[in-house]
Tab-separated table of C-alpha atoms in Angstrom:
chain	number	residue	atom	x	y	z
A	1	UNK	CA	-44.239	-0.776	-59.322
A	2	UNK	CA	-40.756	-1.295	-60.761
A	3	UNK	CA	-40.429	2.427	-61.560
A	4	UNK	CA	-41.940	3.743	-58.482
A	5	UNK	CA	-39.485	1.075	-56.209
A	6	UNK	CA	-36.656	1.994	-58.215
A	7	UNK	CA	-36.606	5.932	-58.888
A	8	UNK	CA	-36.870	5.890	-55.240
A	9	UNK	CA	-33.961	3.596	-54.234
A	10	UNK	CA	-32.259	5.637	-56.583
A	11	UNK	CA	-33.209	8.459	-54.759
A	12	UNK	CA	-31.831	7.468	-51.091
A	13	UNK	CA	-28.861	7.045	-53.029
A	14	UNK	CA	-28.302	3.416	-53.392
A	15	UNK	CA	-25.720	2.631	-55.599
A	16	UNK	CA	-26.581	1.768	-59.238
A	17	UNK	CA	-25.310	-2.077	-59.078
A	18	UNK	CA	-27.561	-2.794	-55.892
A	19	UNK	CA	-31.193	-1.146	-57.327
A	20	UNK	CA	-30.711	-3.088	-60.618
A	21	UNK	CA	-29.860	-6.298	-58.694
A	22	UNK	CA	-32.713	-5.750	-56.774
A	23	UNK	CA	-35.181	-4.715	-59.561
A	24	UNK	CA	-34.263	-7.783	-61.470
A	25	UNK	CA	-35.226	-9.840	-58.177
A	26	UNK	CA	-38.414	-8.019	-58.045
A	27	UNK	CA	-39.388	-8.273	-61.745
A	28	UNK	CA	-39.045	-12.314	-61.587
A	29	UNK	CA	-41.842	-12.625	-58.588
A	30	UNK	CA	-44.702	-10.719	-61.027
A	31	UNK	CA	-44.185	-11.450	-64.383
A	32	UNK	CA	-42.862	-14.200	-66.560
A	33	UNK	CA	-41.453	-11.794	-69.378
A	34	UNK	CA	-38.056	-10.812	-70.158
A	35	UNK	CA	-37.156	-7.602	-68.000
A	36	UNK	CA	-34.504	-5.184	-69.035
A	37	UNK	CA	-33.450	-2.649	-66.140
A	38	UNK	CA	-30.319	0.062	-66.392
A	39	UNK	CA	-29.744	2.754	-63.957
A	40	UNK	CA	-28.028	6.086	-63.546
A	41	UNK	CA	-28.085	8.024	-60.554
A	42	UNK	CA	-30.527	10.047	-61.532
A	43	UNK	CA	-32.812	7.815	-64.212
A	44	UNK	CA	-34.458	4.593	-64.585
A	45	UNK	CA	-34.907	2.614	-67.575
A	46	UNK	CA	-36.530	-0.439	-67.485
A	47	UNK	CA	-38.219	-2.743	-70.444
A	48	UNK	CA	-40.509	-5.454	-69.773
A	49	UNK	CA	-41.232	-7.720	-72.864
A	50	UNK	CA	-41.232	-6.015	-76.227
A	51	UNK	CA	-43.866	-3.636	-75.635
A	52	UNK	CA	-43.553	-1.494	-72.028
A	53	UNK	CA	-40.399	0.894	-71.731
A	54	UNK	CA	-40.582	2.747	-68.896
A	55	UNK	CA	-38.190	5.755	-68.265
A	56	UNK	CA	-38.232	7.801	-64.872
A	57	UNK	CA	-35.995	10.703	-63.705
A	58	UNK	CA	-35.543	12.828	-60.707
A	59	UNK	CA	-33.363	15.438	-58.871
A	60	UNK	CA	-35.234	14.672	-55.775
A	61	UNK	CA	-32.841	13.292	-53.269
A	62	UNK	CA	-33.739	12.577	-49.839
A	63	UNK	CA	-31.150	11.368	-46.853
A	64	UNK	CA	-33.924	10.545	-44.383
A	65	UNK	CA	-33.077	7.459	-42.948
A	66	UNK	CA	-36.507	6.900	-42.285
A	67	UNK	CA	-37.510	7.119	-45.891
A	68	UNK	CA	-34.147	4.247	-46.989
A	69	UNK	CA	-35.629	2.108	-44.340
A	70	UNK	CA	-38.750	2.406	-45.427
A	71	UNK	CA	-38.387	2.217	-49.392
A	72	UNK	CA	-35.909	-1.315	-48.128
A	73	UNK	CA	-38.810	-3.200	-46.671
A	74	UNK	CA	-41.216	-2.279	-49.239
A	75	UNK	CA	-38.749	-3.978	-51.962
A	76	UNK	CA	-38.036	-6.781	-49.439
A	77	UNK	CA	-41.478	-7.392	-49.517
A	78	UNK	CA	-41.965	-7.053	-53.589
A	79	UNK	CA	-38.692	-9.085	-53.977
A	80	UNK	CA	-40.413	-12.240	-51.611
A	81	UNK	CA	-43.331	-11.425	-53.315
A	82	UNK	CA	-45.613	-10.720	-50.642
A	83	UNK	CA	-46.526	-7.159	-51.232
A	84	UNK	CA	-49.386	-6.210	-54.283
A	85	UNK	CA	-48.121	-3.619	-56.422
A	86	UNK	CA	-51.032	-1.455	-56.110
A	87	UNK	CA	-49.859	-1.032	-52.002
A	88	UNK	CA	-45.852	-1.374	-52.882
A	89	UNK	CA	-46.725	1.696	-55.002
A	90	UNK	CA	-48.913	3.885	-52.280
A	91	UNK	CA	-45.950	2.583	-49.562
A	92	UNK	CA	-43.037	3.820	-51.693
A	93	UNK	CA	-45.739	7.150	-52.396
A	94	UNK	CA	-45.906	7.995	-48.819
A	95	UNK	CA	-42.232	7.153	-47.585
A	96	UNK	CA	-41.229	9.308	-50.546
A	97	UNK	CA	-42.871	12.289	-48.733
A	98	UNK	CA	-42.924	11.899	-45.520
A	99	UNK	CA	-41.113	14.853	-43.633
A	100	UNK	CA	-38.652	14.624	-41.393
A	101	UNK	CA	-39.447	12.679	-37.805
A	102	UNK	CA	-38.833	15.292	-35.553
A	103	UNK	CA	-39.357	18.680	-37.130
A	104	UNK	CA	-37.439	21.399	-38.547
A	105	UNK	CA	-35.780	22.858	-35.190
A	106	UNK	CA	-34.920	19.934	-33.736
A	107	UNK	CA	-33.048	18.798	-37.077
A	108	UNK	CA	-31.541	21.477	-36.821
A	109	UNK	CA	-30.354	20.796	-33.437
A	110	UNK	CA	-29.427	17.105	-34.429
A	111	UNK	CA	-27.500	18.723	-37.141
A	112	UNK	CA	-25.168	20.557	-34.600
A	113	UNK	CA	-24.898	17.789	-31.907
A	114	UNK	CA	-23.684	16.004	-34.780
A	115	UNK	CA	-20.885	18.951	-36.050
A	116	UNK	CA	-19.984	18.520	-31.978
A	117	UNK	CA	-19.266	15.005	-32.539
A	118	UNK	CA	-17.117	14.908	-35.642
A	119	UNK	CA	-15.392	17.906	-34.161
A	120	UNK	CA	-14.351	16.015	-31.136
A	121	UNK	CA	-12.434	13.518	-33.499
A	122	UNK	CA	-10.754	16.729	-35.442
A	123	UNK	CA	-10.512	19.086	-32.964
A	124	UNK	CA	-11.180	17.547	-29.443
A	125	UNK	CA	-10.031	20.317	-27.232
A	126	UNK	CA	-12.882	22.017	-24.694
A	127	UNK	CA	-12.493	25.472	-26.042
A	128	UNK	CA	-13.290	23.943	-29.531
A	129	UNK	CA	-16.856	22.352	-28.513
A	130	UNK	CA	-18.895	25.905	-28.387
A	131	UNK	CA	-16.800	26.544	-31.574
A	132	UNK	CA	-18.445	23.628	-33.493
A	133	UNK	CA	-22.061	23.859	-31.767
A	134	UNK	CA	-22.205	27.468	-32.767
A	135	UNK	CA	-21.372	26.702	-36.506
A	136	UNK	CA	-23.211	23.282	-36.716
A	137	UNK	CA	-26.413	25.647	-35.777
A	138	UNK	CA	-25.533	28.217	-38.478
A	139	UNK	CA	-24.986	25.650	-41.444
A	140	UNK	CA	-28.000	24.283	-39.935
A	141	UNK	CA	-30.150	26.631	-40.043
A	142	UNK	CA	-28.619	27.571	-43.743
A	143	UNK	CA	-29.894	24.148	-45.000
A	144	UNK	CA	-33.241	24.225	-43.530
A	145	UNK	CA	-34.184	27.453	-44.980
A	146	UNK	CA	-32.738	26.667	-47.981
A	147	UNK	CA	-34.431	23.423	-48.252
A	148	UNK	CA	-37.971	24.626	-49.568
A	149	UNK	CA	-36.185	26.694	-52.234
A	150	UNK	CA	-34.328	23.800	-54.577
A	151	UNK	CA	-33.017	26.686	-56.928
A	152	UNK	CA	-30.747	27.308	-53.814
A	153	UNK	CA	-29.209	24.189	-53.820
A	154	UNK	CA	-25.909	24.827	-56.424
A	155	UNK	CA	-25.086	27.591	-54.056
A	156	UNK	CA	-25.641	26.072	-50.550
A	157	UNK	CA	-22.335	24.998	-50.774
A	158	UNK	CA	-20.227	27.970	-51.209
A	159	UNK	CA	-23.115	29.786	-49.118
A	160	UNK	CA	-22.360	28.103	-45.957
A	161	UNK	CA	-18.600	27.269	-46.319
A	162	UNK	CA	-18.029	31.406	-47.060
A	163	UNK	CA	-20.152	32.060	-43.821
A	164	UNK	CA	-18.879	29.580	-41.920
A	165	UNK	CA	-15.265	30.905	-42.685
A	166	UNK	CA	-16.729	34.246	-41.878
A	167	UNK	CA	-17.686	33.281	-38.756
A	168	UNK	CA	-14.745	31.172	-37.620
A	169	UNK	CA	-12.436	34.230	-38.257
A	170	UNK	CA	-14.153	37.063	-36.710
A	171	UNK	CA	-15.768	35.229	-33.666
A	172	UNK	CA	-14.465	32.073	-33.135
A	173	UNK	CA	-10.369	31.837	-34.436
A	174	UNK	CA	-8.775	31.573	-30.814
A	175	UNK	CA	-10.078	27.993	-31.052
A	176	UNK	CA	-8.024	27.273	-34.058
A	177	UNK	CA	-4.556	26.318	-32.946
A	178	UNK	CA	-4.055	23.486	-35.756
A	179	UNK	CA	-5.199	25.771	-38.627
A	180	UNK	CA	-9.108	27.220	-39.650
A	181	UNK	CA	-9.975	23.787	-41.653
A	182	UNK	CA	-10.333	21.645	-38.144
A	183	UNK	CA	-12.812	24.293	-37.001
A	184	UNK	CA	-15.082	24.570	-39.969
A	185	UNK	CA	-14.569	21.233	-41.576
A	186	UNK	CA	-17.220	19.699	-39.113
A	187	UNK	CA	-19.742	21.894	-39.723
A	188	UNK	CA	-19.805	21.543	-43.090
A	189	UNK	CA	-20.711	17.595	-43.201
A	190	UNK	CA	-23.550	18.107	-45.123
A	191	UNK	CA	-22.267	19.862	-48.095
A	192	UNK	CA	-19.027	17.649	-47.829
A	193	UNK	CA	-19.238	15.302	-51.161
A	194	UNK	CA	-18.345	11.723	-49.430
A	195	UNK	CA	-20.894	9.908	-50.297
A	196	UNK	CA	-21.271	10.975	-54.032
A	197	UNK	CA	-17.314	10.006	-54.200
A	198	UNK	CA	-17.190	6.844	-52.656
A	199	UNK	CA	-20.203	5.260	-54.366
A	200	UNK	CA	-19.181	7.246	-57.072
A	201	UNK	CA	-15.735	4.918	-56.642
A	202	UNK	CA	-17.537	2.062	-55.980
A	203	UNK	CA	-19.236	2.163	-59.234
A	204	UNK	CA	-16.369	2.164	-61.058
A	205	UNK	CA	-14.505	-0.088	-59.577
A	206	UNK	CA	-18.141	-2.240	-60.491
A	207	UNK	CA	-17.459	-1.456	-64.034
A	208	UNK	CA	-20.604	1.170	-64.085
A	209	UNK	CA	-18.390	3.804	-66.024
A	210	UNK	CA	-21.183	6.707	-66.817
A	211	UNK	CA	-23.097	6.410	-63.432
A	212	UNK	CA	-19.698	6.106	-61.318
A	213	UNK	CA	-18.309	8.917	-63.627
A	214	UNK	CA	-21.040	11.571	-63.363
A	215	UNK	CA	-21.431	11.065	-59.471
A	216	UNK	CA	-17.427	11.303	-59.280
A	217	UNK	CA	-17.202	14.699	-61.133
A	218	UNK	CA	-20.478	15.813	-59.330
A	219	UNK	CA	-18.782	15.275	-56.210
A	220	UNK	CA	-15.054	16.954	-57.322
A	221	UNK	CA	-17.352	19.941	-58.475
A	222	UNK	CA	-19.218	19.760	-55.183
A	223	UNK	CA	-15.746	19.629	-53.303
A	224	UNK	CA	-14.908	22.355	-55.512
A	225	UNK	CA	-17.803	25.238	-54.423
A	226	UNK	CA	-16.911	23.993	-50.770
A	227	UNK	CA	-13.083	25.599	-51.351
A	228	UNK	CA	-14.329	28.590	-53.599
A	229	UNK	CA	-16.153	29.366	-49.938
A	230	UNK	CA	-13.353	28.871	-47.753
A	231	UNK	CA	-10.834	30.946	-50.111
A	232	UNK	CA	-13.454	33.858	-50.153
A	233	UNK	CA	-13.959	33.910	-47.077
A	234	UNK	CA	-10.022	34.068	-46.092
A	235	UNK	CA	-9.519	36.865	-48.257
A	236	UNK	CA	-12.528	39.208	-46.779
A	237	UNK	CA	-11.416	38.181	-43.421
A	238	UNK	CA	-8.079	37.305	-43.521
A	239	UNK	CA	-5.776	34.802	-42.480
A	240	UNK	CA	-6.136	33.151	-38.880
A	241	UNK	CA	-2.707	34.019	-36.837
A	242	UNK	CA	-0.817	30.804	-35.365
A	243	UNK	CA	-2.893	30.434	-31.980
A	244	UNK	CA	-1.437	28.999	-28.419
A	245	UNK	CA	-3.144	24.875	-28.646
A	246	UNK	CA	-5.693	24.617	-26.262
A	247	UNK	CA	-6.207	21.905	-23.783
A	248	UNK	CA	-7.146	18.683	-24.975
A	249	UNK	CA	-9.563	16.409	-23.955
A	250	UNK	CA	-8.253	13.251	-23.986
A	251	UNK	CA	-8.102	9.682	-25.402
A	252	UNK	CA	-11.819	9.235	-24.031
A	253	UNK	CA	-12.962	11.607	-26.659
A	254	UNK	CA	-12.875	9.490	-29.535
A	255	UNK	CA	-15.298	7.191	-27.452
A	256	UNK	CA	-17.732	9.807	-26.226
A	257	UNK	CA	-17.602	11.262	-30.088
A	258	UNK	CA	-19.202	7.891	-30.777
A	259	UNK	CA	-22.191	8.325	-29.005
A	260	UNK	CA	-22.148	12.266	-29.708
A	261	UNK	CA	-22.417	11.276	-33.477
A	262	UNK	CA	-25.104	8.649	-33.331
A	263	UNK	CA	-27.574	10.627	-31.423
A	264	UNK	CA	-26.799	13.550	-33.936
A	265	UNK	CA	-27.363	11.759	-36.872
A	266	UNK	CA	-30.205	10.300	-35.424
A	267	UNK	CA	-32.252	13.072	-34.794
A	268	UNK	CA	-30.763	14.924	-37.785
A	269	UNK	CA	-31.035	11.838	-40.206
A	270	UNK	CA	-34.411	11.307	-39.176
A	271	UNK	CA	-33.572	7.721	-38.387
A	272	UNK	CA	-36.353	5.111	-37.899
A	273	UNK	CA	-38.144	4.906	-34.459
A	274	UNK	CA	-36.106	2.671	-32.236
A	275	UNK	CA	-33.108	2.584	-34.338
A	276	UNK	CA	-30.634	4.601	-32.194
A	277	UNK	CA	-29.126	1.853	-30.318
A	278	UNK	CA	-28.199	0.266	-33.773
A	279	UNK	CA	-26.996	3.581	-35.205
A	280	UNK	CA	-24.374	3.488	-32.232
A	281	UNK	CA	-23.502	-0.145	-32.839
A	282	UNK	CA	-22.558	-0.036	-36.863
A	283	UNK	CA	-20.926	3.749	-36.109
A	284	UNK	CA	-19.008	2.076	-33.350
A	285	UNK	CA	-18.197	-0.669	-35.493
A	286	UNK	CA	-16.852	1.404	-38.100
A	287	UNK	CA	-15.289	3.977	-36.717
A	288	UNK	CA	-13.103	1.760	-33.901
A	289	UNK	CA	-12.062	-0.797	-36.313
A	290	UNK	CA	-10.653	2.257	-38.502
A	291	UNK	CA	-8.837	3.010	-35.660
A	292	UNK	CA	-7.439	0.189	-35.173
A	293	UNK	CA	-6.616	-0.418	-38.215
A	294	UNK	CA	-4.539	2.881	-38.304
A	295	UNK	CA	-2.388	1.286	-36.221
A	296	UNK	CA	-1.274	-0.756	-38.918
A	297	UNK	CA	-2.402	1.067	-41.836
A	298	UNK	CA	-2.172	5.054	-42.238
A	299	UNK	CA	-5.219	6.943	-42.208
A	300	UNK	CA	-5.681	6.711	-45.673
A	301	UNK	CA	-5.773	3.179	-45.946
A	302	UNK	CA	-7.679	2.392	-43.073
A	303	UNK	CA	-11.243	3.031	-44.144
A	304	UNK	CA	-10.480	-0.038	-46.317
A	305	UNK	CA	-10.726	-2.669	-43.345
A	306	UNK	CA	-13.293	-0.142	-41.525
A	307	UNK	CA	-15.520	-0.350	-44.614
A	308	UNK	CA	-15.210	-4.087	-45.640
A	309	UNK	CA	-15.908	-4.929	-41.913
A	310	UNK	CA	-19.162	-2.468	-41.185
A	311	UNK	CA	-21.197	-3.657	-44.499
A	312	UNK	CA	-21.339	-7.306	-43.788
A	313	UNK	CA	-22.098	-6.040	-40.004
A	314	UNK	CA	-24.871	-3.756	-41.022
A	315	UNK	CA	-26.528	-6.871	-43.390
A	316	UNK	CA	-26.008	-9.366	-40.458
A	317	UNK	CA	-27.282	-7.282	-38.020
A	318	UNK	CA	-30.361	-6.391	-39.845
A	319	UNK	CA	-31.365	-9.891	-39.694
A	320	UNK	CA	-31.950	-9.435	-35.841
A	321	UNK	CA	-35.450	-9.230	-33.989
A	322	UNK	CA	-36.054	-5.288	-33.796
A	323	UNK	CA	-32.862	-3.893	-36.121
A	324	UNK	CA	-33.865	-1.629	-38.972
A	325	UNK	CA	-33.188	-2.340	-42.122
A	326	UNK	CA	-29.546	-3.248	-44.113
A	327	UNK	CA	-29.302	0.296	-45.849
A	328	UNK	CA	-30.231	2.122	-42.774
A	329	UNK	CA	-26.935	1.120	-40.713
A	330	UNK	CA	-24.698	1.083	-43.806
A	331	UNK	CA	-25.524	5.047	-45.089
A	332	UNK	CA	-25.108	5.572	-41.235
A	333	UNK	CA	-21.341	3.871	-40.962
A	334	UNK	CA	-20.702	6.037	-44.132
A	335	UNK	CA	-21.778	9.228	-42.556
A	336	UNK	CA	-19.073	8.149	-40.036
A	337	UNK	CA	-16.127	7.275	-42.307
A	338	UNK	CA	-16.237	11.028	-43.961
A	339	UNK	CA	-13.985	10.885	-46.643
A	340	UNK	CA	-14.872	14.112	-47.566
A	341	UNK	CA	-14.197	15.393	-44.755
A	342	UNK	CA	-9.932	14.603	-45.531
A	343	UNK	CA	-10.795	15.634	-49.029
A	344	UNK	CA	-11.937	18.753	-48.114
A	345	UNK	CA	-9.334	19.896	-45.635
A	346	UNK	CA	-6.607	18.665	-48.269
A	347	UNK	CA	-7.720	20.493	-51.213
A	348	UNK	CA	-8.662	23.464	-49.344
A	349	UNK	CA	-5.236	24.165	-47.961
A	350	UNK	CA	-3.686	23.815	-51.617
A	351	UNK	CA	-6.203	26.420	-52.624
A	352	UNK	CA	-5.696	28.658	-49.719
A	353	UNK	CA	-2.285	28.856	-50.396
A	354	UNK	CA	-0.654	25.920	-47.705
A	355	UNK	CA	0.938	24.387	-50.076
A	356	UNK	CA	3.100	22.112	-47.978
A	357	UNK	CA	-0.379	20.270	-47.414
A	358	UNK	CA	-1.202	19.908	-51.330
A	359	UNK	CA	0.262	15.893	-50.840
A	360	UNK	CA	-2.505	15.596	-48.601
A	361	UNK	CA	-4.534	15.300	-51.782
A	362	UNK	CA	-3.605	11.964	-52.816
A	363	UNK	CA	-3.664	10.844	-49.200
A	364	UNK	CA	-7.244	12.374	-49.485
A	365	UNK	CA	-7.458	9.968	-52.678
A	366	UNK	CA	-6.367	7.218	-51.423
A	367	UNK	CA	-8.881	7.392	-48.399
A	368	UNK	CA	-11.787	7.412	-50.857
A	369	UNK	CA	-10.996	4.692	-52.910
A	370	UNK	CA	-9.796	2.622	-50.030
A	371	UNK	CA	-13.590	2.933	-48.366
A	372	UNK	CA	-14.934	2.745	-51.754
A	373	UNK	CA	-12.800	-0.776	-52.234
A	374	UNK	CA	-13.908	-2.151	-48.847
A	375	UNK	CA	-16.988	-1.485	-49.678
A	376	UNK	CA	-17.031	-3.187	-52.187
A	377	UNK	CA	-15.311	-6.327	-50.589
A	378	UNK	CA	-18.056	-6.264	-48.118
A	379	UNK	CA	-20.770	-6.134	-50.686
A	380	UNK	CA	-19.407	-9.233	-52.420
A	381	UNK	CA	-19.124	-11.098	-49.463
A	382	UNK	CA	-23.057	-10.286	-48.571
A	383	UNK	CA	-23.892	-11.336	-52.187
A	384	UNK	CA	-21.808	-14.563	-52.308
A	385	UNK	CA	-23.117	-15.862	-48.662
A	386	UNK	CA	-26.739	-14.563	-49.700
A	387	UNK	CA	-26.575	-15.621	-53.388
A	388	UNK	CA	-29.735	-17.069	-54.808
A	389	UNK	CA	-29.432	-20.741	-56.072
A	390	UNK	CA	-31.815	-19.957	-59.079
A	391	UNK	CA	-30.998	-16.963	-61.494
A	392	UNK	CA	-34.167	-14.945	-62.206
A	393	UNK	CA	-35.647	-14.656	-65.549
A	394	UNK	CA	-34.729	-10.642	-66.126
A	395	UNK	CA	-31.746	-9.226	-66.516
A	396	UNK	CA	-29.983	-5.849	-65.878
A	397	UNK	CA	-28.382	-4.413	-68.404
A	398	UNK	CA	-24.733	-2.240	-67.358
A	399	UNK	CA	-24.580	1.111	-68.796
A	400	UNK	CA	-20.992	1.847	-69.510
């Protein structure tokens, strides 16, 4: 049961610190014996006694919302003991599996409603909205094909930022009055490398050297196909000429975006049944109090207070009649911070040859760690106002 529960939170991803504090809860409700667990993003070791060593791997890795909610209450259940671990292990089976809540073409969809939203807080002009539909369908579409073909997935990066920047060149680059990158950054939120980076940071900052490490390089190299993409596709097509800006749409457009956003990533997320109203909520919550805090912070600094307030936010509100579970809302206020996203745009006009925009980098930097941080500061308030007044009996053990 420890295996199965864990290889799968490790699988959502949940950072390392969290599934081995949360093993080691589990571990103390069924068995007296001393319990070794360590973690890496993509293995589980665990040791019970002197006898049973367990090891488990995968490079399955799922982002169904569904399937994190799921795998949650299963170990809430193991870690209160009230779960066997014959049905804990069929539970975590079938949420493992499951497909996606609302089918390949409607994913798809979600996929580009979302693109629509995250391009109204880049690029909120009108003649920019069929811009980012069109493209959120085509990296869409790239994805789900790609999907039953895992081989594909070292490429699906560069695949869909080169056609993307294809696209945006030939068909769509009257839109692009503030340079390509605004167009074709928001369809590319599923490739972008975010959330490897941040929990990658977070890690770190936890002291979890190898596991923060590895998911911090995977991410750079990640962020790294992304630009080899973009570049080729500017020099088959070309640079974009300066274009005349387009008519905004107003201040209201960071509001509507909100909405926009949650109903994407709901339907593309595959978010559990009656969870939408929630989504909203914690992607409300995090993305207005980052705006407010850019108004004393810069936009590189403001995910910190965004972060540290939306963690805390998504554990309280969990605790509410009909509100899915903790990991559900806080994955979701990630999606909506996308430091990637600032990475991206940053390191991709250094390599296109903008150099004046190369200091974005560190800004880009800075954003990162400062969600990773507030994370973190969230997480460690949760874990002192939650902490358990007896220790349990196993014990994790850090793999530096």
């Amino acid at each position: 049961m420890l295996r199965d529960l864990g290889i799968a939170m490790v699988e959502v991803p949940f950072p390392v610190q969290l599934v081995e504090d949360r093993l080691v809860a589990i571990a103390a409700r069924y068995t007296t014996q001393r319990v070794k667990v360590a973690v890496l993003p993509t293995m589980l070791f665990i040791q019970i006694g002197a006898a049973v060593h367990e090891m488990e791997g995968t490079s399955q890795f799922s982002g169904q919302l569904d399937t994190a909610g799921r795998i949650e209450e299963v170990a809430a259940l193991a870690a209160a003991g009230a779960i066997t671990p014959r049905d804990a292990i069929d539970a975590v089976h079938a949420a493992r599996h499951q497909p996606p809540r609302f089918g390949a073409a409607a994913t798809i969809v979600g996929y580009a409603v979302t693109t629509v939203g995250f391009g109204m807080v880049v690029e909120p002009t009108w003649k920019a909205l069929l811009a980012h539909l069109f493209l959120g369908l085509v990296v869409g579409m790239i994805a789900a094909i790609s999907r039953p073909f895992p081989n594909l997935s070292p490429i699906l990066p560069t695949l869909s930022a080169l056609t993307v920047t294809l696209l945006a060149t030939w068909f769509v680059a009257d839109v692009a009055d503030d340079g390509l990158l605004r167009v074709i950054s928001p369809a590319l939120i599923a490739t972008l490398p975010g959330m490897a980076l941040v929990i990658g940071s977070i890690e770190l900052a936890r002291g979890r050297i190898v596991s923060g490490a590895s998911r911090t390089v995977y991410g750079i190299a990640q962020l790294g196909l992304l630009v080899y993409g973009v570049v080729l596709g500017e020099r088959i097509a070309g640079q974009v000429p300066p274009q005349t800006p387009s008519t905004p749409m107003g201040a209201w457009a960071a509001y509507a975006a909100i909405v926009v956003i949650a109903v994407g990533l709901y339907v593309y997320l595959s978010a559990p049944r009656g969870s939408l109203p929630w989504l909203l909520l914690i992607i409300a919550v995090a993305m207005l109090t980052q705006d407010l805090a850019g108004l004393v912070f810069n936009s590189a600094h403001s995910g910190f207070v965004a972060a540290m307030v939306a963690i805390p936010f998504a554990f309280g509100a969990s605790r509410l009649k009909g509100a899915p579970p903790a990991g559900v809302l806080w994955l979701a206020a990630f999606w909506s911070l996308v430091p990637g996203q600032l990475t991206f745009m940053s390191v991709s006009r250094g390599a296109s040859g903008d150099y004046a925009g190369t200091a974005g980098v560190s800004v880009a930097a800075g954003a990162i760690v400062s969600i990773a941080l507030g994370t973190l500061v969230g997480w460690s308030l949760v874990r002192t106002v939650r902490a358990r007044k007896r220790r349990p009996t196993a014990e994790s053990v850090t793999v530096h």
